């Protein structure tokens, strides 16, 4: 079992930065891959980024590549999503999710989900 809690969302102007955190509890987190997904009003949930259980492999959606980075601190059971050069189109509810070992861009592949945190980017 893994429980996930996101934090760090908020309102920021275009060009600004936010760092989201995904704090986990549960013994299996250390062997879990973590993905970040987002969902804007009226749109489907979309993949943003993911990191495997070792932290060695990371993946990004084309829309955020070069602006977002992902990292994990297994000692703190936390995964971070650093978001720079934010754009109004990044506005969405961001959720983290966990699955065993390796990453996947399909949200249906993830077993555990957090409640989400709102990110709003004003123009």
Short mmCIF file of N, CA and C in Angstrom, two decimals:
data_model
loop_
_atom_site.label_atom_id
_atom_site.label_comp_id
_atom_site.label_asym_id
_atom_site.label_seq_id
_atom_site.Cartn_x
_atom_site.Cartn_y
_atom_site.Cartn_z
N UNK A 1 0.83 -1.19 0.00
CA UNK A 1 0.00 0.00 0.00
C UNK A 1 0.87 1.25 0.00
N UNK A 2 0.49 2.22 -0.81
CA UNK A 2 1.17 3.51 -0.86
C UNK A 2 0.11 4.60 -0.78
N UNK A 3 0.32 5.54 0.13
CA UNK A 3 -0.55 6.71 0.20
C UNK A 3 0.24 7.92 -0.27
N UNK A 4 -0.37 8.75 -1.10
CA UNK A 4 0.32 9.88 -1.72
C UNK A 4 -0.38 11.18 -1.38
N UNK A 5 0.39 12.21 -1.07
CA UNK A 5 -0.16 13.54 -0.79
C UNK A 5 0.66 14.58 -1.55
N UNK A 6 -0.01 15.32 -2.43
CA UNK A 6 0.66 16.37 -3.19
C UNK A 6 0.59 17.70 -2.44
N UNK A 7 1.58 18.54 -2.69
CA UNK A 7 1.59 19.90 -2.15
C UNK A 7 2.41 20.78 -3.07
N UNK A 8 2.31 22.08 -2.86
CA UNK A 8 3.13 23.01 -3.62
C UNK A 8 2.41 23.75 -4.73
N UNK A 9 1.15 23.42 -4.96
CA UNK A 9 0.41 24.14 -5.98
C UNK A 9 0.11 25.56 -5.55
N UNK A 10 -0.39 26.35 -6.48
CA UNK A 10 -0.73 27.73 -6.18
C UNK A 10 -0.95 28.53 -7.43
N UNK A 11 -0.97 29.84 -7.25
CA UNK A 11 -1.16 30.77 -8.36
C UNK A 11 0.16 31.47 -8.65
N UNK A 12 0.56 31.50 -9.91
CA UNK A 12 1.82 32.10 -10.30
C UNK A 12 1.63 32.79 -11.64
N UNK A 13 2.41 33.83 -11.86
CA UNK A 13 2.35 34.51 -13.15
C UNK A 13 3.12 33.73 -14.20
N UNK A 14 2.74 33.94 -15.44
CA UNK A 14 3.45 33.30 -16.55
C UNK A 14 4.94 33.63 -16.47
N UNK A 15 5.74 32.61 -16.70
CA UNK A 15 7.19 32.75 -16.59
C UNK A 15 7.73 32.39 -15.22
N UNK A 16 6.84 32.21 -14.26
CA UNK A 16 7.25 31.89 -12.92
C UNK A 16 7.51 30.41 -12.72
N UNK A 17 7.78 30.05 -11.46
CA UNK A 17 8.13 28.66 -11.13
C UNK A 17 7.34 28.18 -9.92
N UNK A 18 7.13 26.89 -9.87
CA UNK A 18 6.57 26.21 -8.71
C UNK A 18 7.27 24.87 -8.57
N UNK A 19 7.33 24.39 -7.34
CA UNK A 19 7.83 23.03 -7.12
C UNK A 19 6.74 22.24 -6.40
N UNK A 20 6.29 21.20 -7.06
CA UNK A 20 5.31 20.31 -6.46
C UNK A 20 6.02 19.17 -5.75
N UNK A 21 5.43 18.75 -4.64
CA UNK A 21 5.95 17.61 -3.90
C UNK A 21 4.90 16.52 -3.84
N UNK A 22 5.34 15.30 -3.88
CA UNK A 22 4.48 14.13 -3.74
C UNK A 22 5.07 13.31 -2.60
N UNK A 23 4.47 13.42 -1.43
CA UNK A 23 4.95 12.72 -0.25
C UNK A 23 4.22 11.40 -0.11
N UNK A 24 4.99 10.35 0.13
CA UNK A 24 4.40 9.02 0.17
C UNK A 24 4.61 8.36 1.51
N UNK A 25 3.67 7.53 1.85
CA UNK A 25 3.83 6.66 3.00
C UNK A 25 3.59 5.23 2.53
N UNK A 26 4.22 4.29 3.20
CA UNK A 26 4.09 2.90 2.76
C UNK A 26 5.45 2.32 2.43
N UNK A 27 5.62 1.07 2.78
CA UNK A 27 6.93 0.43 2.64
C UNK A 27 7.35 0.24 1.20
N UNK A 28 6.39 0.18 0.28
CA UNK A 28 6.74 -0.15 -1.10
C UNK A 28 7.11 1.06 -1.94
N UNK A 29 7.11 2.27 -1.35
CA UNK A 29 7.40 3.45 -2.14
C UNK A 29 8.79 3.39 -2.75
N UNK A 30 9.74 2.83 -2.03
CA UNK A 30 11.11 2.83 -2.50
C UNK A 30 11.26 2.04 -3.79
N UNK A 31 10.35 1.12 -4.05
CA UNK A 31 10.39 0.35 -5.29
C UNK A 31 9.27 0.77 -6.24
N UNK A 32 8.77 1.96 -6.07
CA UNK A 32 7.68 2.46 -6.90
C UNK A 32 8.16 3.51 -7.88
N UNK A 33 7.69 3.40 -9.10
CA UNK A 33 7.82 4.50 -10.05
C UNK A 33 6.71 5.50 -9.76
N UNK A 34 6.99 6.76 -10.03
CA UNK A 34 6.00 7.80 -9.75
C UNK A 34 5.79 8.63 -11.01
N UNK A 35 4.56 8.88 -11.30
CA UNK A 35 4.21 9.72 -12.44
C UNK A 35 3.42 10.94 -11.99
N UNK A 36 3.58 12.01 -12.75
CA UNK A 36 2.77 13.21 -12.56
C UNK A 36 1.83 13.34 -13.76
N UNK A 37 0.59 13.60 -13.46
CA UNK A 37 -0.42 13.81 -14.49
C UNK A 37 -1.16 15.11 -14.19
N UNK A 38 -1.80 15.68 -15.19
CA UNK A 38 -2.57 16.88 -14.95
C UNK A 38 -3.87 16.82 -15.73
N UNK A 39 -4.84 17.54 -15.21
CA UNK A 39 -6.14 17.59 -15.86
C UNK A 39 -6.69 19.00 -15.75
N UNK A 40 -6.91 19.61 -16.91
CA UNK A 40 -7.50 20.93 -16.97
C UNK A 40 -9.01 20.79 -17.14
N UNK A 41 -9.78 21.81 -16.77
CA UNK A 41 -11.23 21.72 -16.90
C UNK A 41 -11.67 21.41 -18.33
N UNK A 42 -12.51 20.41 -18.48
CA UNK A 42 -13.04 20.05 -19.79
C UNK A 42 -12.08 19.24 -20.64
N UNK A 43 -10.94 18.88 -20.08
CA UNK A 43 -9.94 18.12 -20.84
C UNK A 43 -9.65 16.80 -20.16
N UNK A 44 -9.09 15.87 -20.93
CA UNK A 44 -8.73 14.58 -20.37
C UNK A 44 -7.43 14.71 -19.56
N UNK A 45 -7.27 13.77 -18.65
CA UNK A 45 -6.03 13.71 -17.89
C UNK A 45 -4.88 13.42 -18.83
N UNK A 46 -3.76 14.11 -18.65
CA UNK A 46 -2.62 13.89 -19.52
C UNK A 46 -1.34 13.67 -18.72
N UNK A 47 -0.46 12.90 -19.31
CA UNK A 47 0.84 12.60 -18.72
C UNK A 47 1.71 13.84 -18.74
N UNK A 48 2.44 14.07 -17.64
CA UNK A 48 3.37 15.19 -17.56
C UNK A 48 4.81 14.68 -17.45
N UNK A 49 5.07 13.82 -16.46
CA UNK A 49 6.43 13.37 -16.22
C UNK A 49 6.39 12.13 -15.36
N UNK A 50 7.49 11.37 -15.38
CA UNK A 50 7.58 10.18 -14.56
C UNK A 50 9.03 9.88 -14.24
N UNK A 51 9.22 9.17 -13.13
CA UNK A 51 10.56 8.78 -12.70
C UNK A 51 10.49 7.34 -12.20
N UNK A 52 11.49 6.54 -12.56
CA UNK A 52 11.45 5.15 -12.13
C UNK A 52 11.91 5.04 -10.67
N UNK A 53 11.90 3.80 -10.16
CA UNK A 53 12.15 3.64 -8.74
C UNK A 53 13.59 3.97 -8.34
N UNK A 54 14.51 3.88 -9.28
CA UNK A 54 15.90 4.19 -8.97
C UNK A 54 16.20 5.68 -9.09
N UNK A 55 15.35 6.40 -9.82
CA UNK A 55 15.62 7.80 -10.10
C UNK A 55 16.48 8.01 -11.34
N UNK A 56 16.91 6.92 -11.94
CA UNK A 56 17.83 7.02 -13.07
C UNK A 56 17.11 7.35 -14.38
N UNK A 57 15.89 6.90 -14.51
CA UNK A 57 15.14 7.11 -15.75
C UNK A 57 14.00 8.09 -15.51
N UNK A 58 13.98 9.12 -16.34
CA UNK A 58 12.91 10.13 -16.25
C UNK A 58 12.31 10.37 -17.63
N UNK A 59 11.06 10.76 -17.64
CA UNK A 59 10.34 10.97 -18.89
C UNK A 59 9.50 12.24 -18.77
N UNK A 60 9.33 12.91 -19.89
CA UNK A 60 8.57 14.15 -19.90
C UNK A 60 7.70 14.21 -21.14
N UNK A 61 6.54 14.80 -20.98
CA UNK A 61 5.71 15.12 -22.14
C UNK A 61 6.41 16.19 -22.96
N UNK A 62 6.20 16.17 -24.26
CA UNK A 62 6.84 17.15 -25.12
C UNK A 62 6.49 18.58 -24.71
N UNK A 63 5.28 18.75 -24.19
CA UNK A 63 4.81 20.09 -23.85
C UNK A 63 5.55 20.71 -22.66
N UNK A 64 6.23 19.88 -21.87
CA UNK A 64 6.93 20.40 -20.69
C UNK A 64 8.43 20.17 -20.74
N UNK A 65 8.89 19.47 -21.77
CA UNK A 65 10.31 19.13 -21.88
C UNK A 65 11.15 20.40 -21.94
N UNK A 66 12.20 20.44 -21.14
CA UNK A 66 13.06 21.61 -21.09
C UNK A 66 12.61 22.64 -20.07
N UNK A 67 11.39 22.50 -19.56
CA UNK A 67 10.89 23.45 -18.55
C UNK A 67 10.68 22.78 -17.19
N UNK A 68 10.32 21.51 -17.19
CA UNK A 68 10.05 20.77 -15.96
C UNK A 68 11.18 19.77 -15.70
N UNK A 69 11.47 19.54 -14.44
CA UNK A 69 12.36 18.46 -14.05
C UNK A 69 11.70 17.66 -12.94
N UNK A 70 12.07 16.39 -12.83
CA UNK A 70 11.52 15.51 -11.82
C UNK A 70 12.67 14.87 -11.07
N UNK A 71 12.49 14.69 -9.78
CA UNK A 71 13.52 14.06 -8.96
C UNK A 71 12.85 13.36 -7.78
N UNK A 72 13.62 12.53 -7.12
CA UNK A 72 13.08 11.85 -5.94
C UNK A 72 14.12 11.77 -4.85
N UNK A 73 13.64 11.79 -3.62
CA UNK A 73 14.48 11.60 -2.45
C UNK A 73 13.86 10.44 -1.67
N UNK A 74 14.40 9.26 -1.87
CA UNK A 74 13.81 8.08 -1.23
C UNK A 74 13.97 8.11 0.28
N UNK A 75 14.97 8.81 0.78
CA UNK A 75 15.12 8.93 2.23
C UNK A 75 13.96 9.71 2.84
N UNK A 76 13.36 10.61 2.04
CA UNK A 76 12.22 11.40 2.49
C UNK A 76 10.91 10.90 1.91
N UNK A 77 10.97 9.81 1.14
CA UNK A 77 9.76 9.28 0.51
C UNK A 77 9.01 10.36 -0.28
N UNK A 78 9.76 11.13 -1.04
CA UNK A 78 9.15 12.27 -1.74
C UNK A 78 9.68 12.36 -3.17
N UNK A 79 8.77 12.69 -4.07
CA UNK A 79 9.11 12.99 -5.45
C UNK A 79 8.75 14.45 -5.71
N UNK A 80 9.63 15.12 -6.44
CA UNK A 80 9.45 16.55 -6.71
C UNK A 80 9.27 16.78 -8.20
N UNK A 81 8.43 17.74 -8.52
CA UNK A 81 8.27 18.20 -9.90
C UNK A 81 8.56 19.70 -9.90
N UNK A 82 9.72 20.05 -10.42
CA UNK A 82 10.11 21.46 -10.53
C UNK A 82 9.59 22.00 -11.85
N UNK A 83 8.78 23.03 -11.77
CA UNK A 83 8.15 23.58 -12.97
C UNK A 83 8.63 25.02 -13.16
N UNK A 84 9.35 25.25 -14.25
CA UNK A 84 9.88 26.57 -14.57
C UNK A 84 9.24 27.09 -15.85
N UNK A 85 9.38 28.38 -16.07
CA UNK A 85 8.85 29.02 -17.29
C UNK A 85 7.40 28.63 -17.52
N UNK A 86 6.61 28.73 -16.47
CA UNK A 86 5.23 28.28 -16.55
C UNK A 86 4.42 29.13 -17.52
N UNK A 87 3.48 28.47 -18.18
CA UNK A 87 2.61 29.10 -19.17
C UNK A 87 1.15 28.96 -18.73
N UNK A 88 0.29 29.82 -19.19
CA UNK A 88 -1.13 29.69 -18.83
C UNK A 88 -1.70 28.31 -19.17
N UNK A 89 -1.21 27.70 -20.24
CA UNK A 89 -1.71 26.38 -20.62
C UNK A 89 -1.26 25.27 -19.67
N UNK A 90 -0.39 25.59 -18.73
CA UNK A 90 -0.01 24.62 -17.70
C UNK A 90 -1.03 24.57 -16.56
N UNK A 91 -2.00 25.46 -16.58
CA UNK A 91 -3.01 25.49 -15.54
C UNK A 91 -3.81 24.19 -15.53
N UNK A 92 -3.86 23.54 -14.36
CA UNK A 92 -4.54 22.25 -14.24
C UNK A 92 -4.44 21.78 -12.78
N UNK A 93 -5.16 20.71 -12.50
CA UNK A 93 -4.94 19.98 -11.25
C UNK A 93 -3.85 18.94 -11.53
N UNK A 94 -2.81 18.98 -10.74
CA UNK A 94 -1.69 18.06 -10.90
C UNK A 94 -1.79 16.97 -9.84
N UNK A 95 -1.68 15.73 -10.30
CA UNK A 95 -1.76 14.59 -9.40
C UNK A 95 -0.54 13.70 -9.59
N UNK A 96 -0.07 13.13 -8.49
CA UNK A 96 0.99 12.13 -8.61
C UNK A 96 0.38 10.74 -8.41
N UNK A 97 1.05 9.77 -8.99
CA UNK A 97 0.56 8.40 -8.95
C UNK A 97 1.75 7.46 -8.86
N UNK A 98 1.55 6.29 -8.29
CA UNK A 98 2.63 5.34 -8.09
C UNK A 98 2.27 3.97 -8.65
N UNK A 99 3.29 3.29 -9.15
CA UNK A 99 3.15 1.92 -9.62
C UNK A 99 4.46 1.23 -9.36
N UNK A 100 4.50 -0.09 -9.55
CA UNK A 100 5.69 -0.86 -9.22
C UNK A 100 6.81 -0.65 -10.22
N UNK A 101 7.96 -0.27 -9.73
CA UNK A 101 9.24 -0.28 -10.43
C UNK A 101 9.37 0.70 -11.59
N UNK A 102 8.75 0.38 -12.73
CA UNK A 102 9.04 1.13 -13.95
C UNK A 102 7.92 2.10 -14.29
N UNK A 103 8.29 3.10 -15.06
CA UNK A 103 7.34 4.14 -15.39
C UNK A 103 6.40 3.72 -16.51
N UNK A 104 5.36 4.53 -16.68
CA UNK A 104 4.40 4.34 -17.76
C UNK A 104 3.71 5.67 -17.99
N UNK A 105 3.42 5.98 -19.23
CA UNK A 105 2.75 7.25 -19.52
C UNK A 105 1.23 7.13 -19.48
N UNK A 106 0.73 5.91 -19.33
CA UNK A 106 -0.71 5.67 -19.30
C UNK A 106 -1.20 5.74 -17.86
N UNK A 107 -2.12 6.65 -17.54
CA UNK A 107 -2.58 6.75 -16.16
C UNK A 107 -3.25 5.48 -15.65
N UNK A 108 -3.81 4.69 -16.54
CA UNK A 108 -4.47 3.45 -16.12
C UNK A 108 -3.48 2.42 -15.57
N UNK A 109 -2.20 2.63 -15.82
CA UNK A 109 -1.18 1.70 -15.35
C UNK A 109 -0.79 1.96 -13.90
N UNK A 110 -1.29 3.06 -13.33
CA UNK A 110 -0.90 3.42 -11.97
C UNK A 110 -1.97 2.98 -10.98
N UNK A 111 -1.50 2.42 -9.87
CA UNK A 111 -2.43 1.86 -8.89
C UNK A 111 -2.82 2.86 -7.81
N UNK A 112 -1.87 3.68 -7.40
CA UNK A 112 -2.11 4.58 -6.26
C UNK A 112 -2.08 6.03 -6.73
N UNK A 113 -3.00 6.83 -6.20
CA UNK A 113 -3.13 8.22 -6.62
C UNK A 113 -3.27 9.15 -5.41
N UNK A 114 -2.71 10.35 -5.56
CA UNK A 114 -2.96 11.39 -4.59
C UNK A 114 -4.23 12.15 -4.94
N UNK A 115 -4.55 13.14 -4.13
CA UNK A 115 -5.80 13.87 -4.30
C UNK A 115 -5.67 15.03 -5.29
N UNK A 116 -4.44 15.42 -5.61
CA UNK A 116 -4.22 16.48 -6.57
C UNK A 116 -3.99 17.83 -5.92
N UNK A 117 -3.29 18.71 -6.64
CA UNK A 117 -3.05 20.07 -6.19
C UNK A 117 -3.24 21.01 -7.39
N UNK A 118 -3.89 22.14 -7.15
CA UNK A 118 -4.22 23.06 -8.23
C UNK A 118 -3.03 23.96 -8.56
N UNK A 119 -2.74 24.06 -9.84
CA UNK A 119 -1.74 25.00 -10.34
C UNK A 119 -2.46 25.95 -11.30
N UNK A 120 -2.35 27.23 -11.02
CA UNK A 120 -2.96 28.25 -11.87
C UNK A 120 -1.90 29.22 -12.32
N UNK A 121 -1.76 29.38 -13.63
CA UNK A 121 -0.76 30.29 -14.20
C UNK A 121 -1.52 31.42 -14.88
N UNK A 122 -1.31 32.63 -14.39
CA UNK A 122 -2.00 33.79 -14.95
C UNK A 122 -1.13 34.45 -16.02
N UNK A 123 -1.80 35.01 -17.01
CA UNK A 123 -1.07 35.65 -18.12
C UNK A 123 -0.79 37.11 -17.84
#
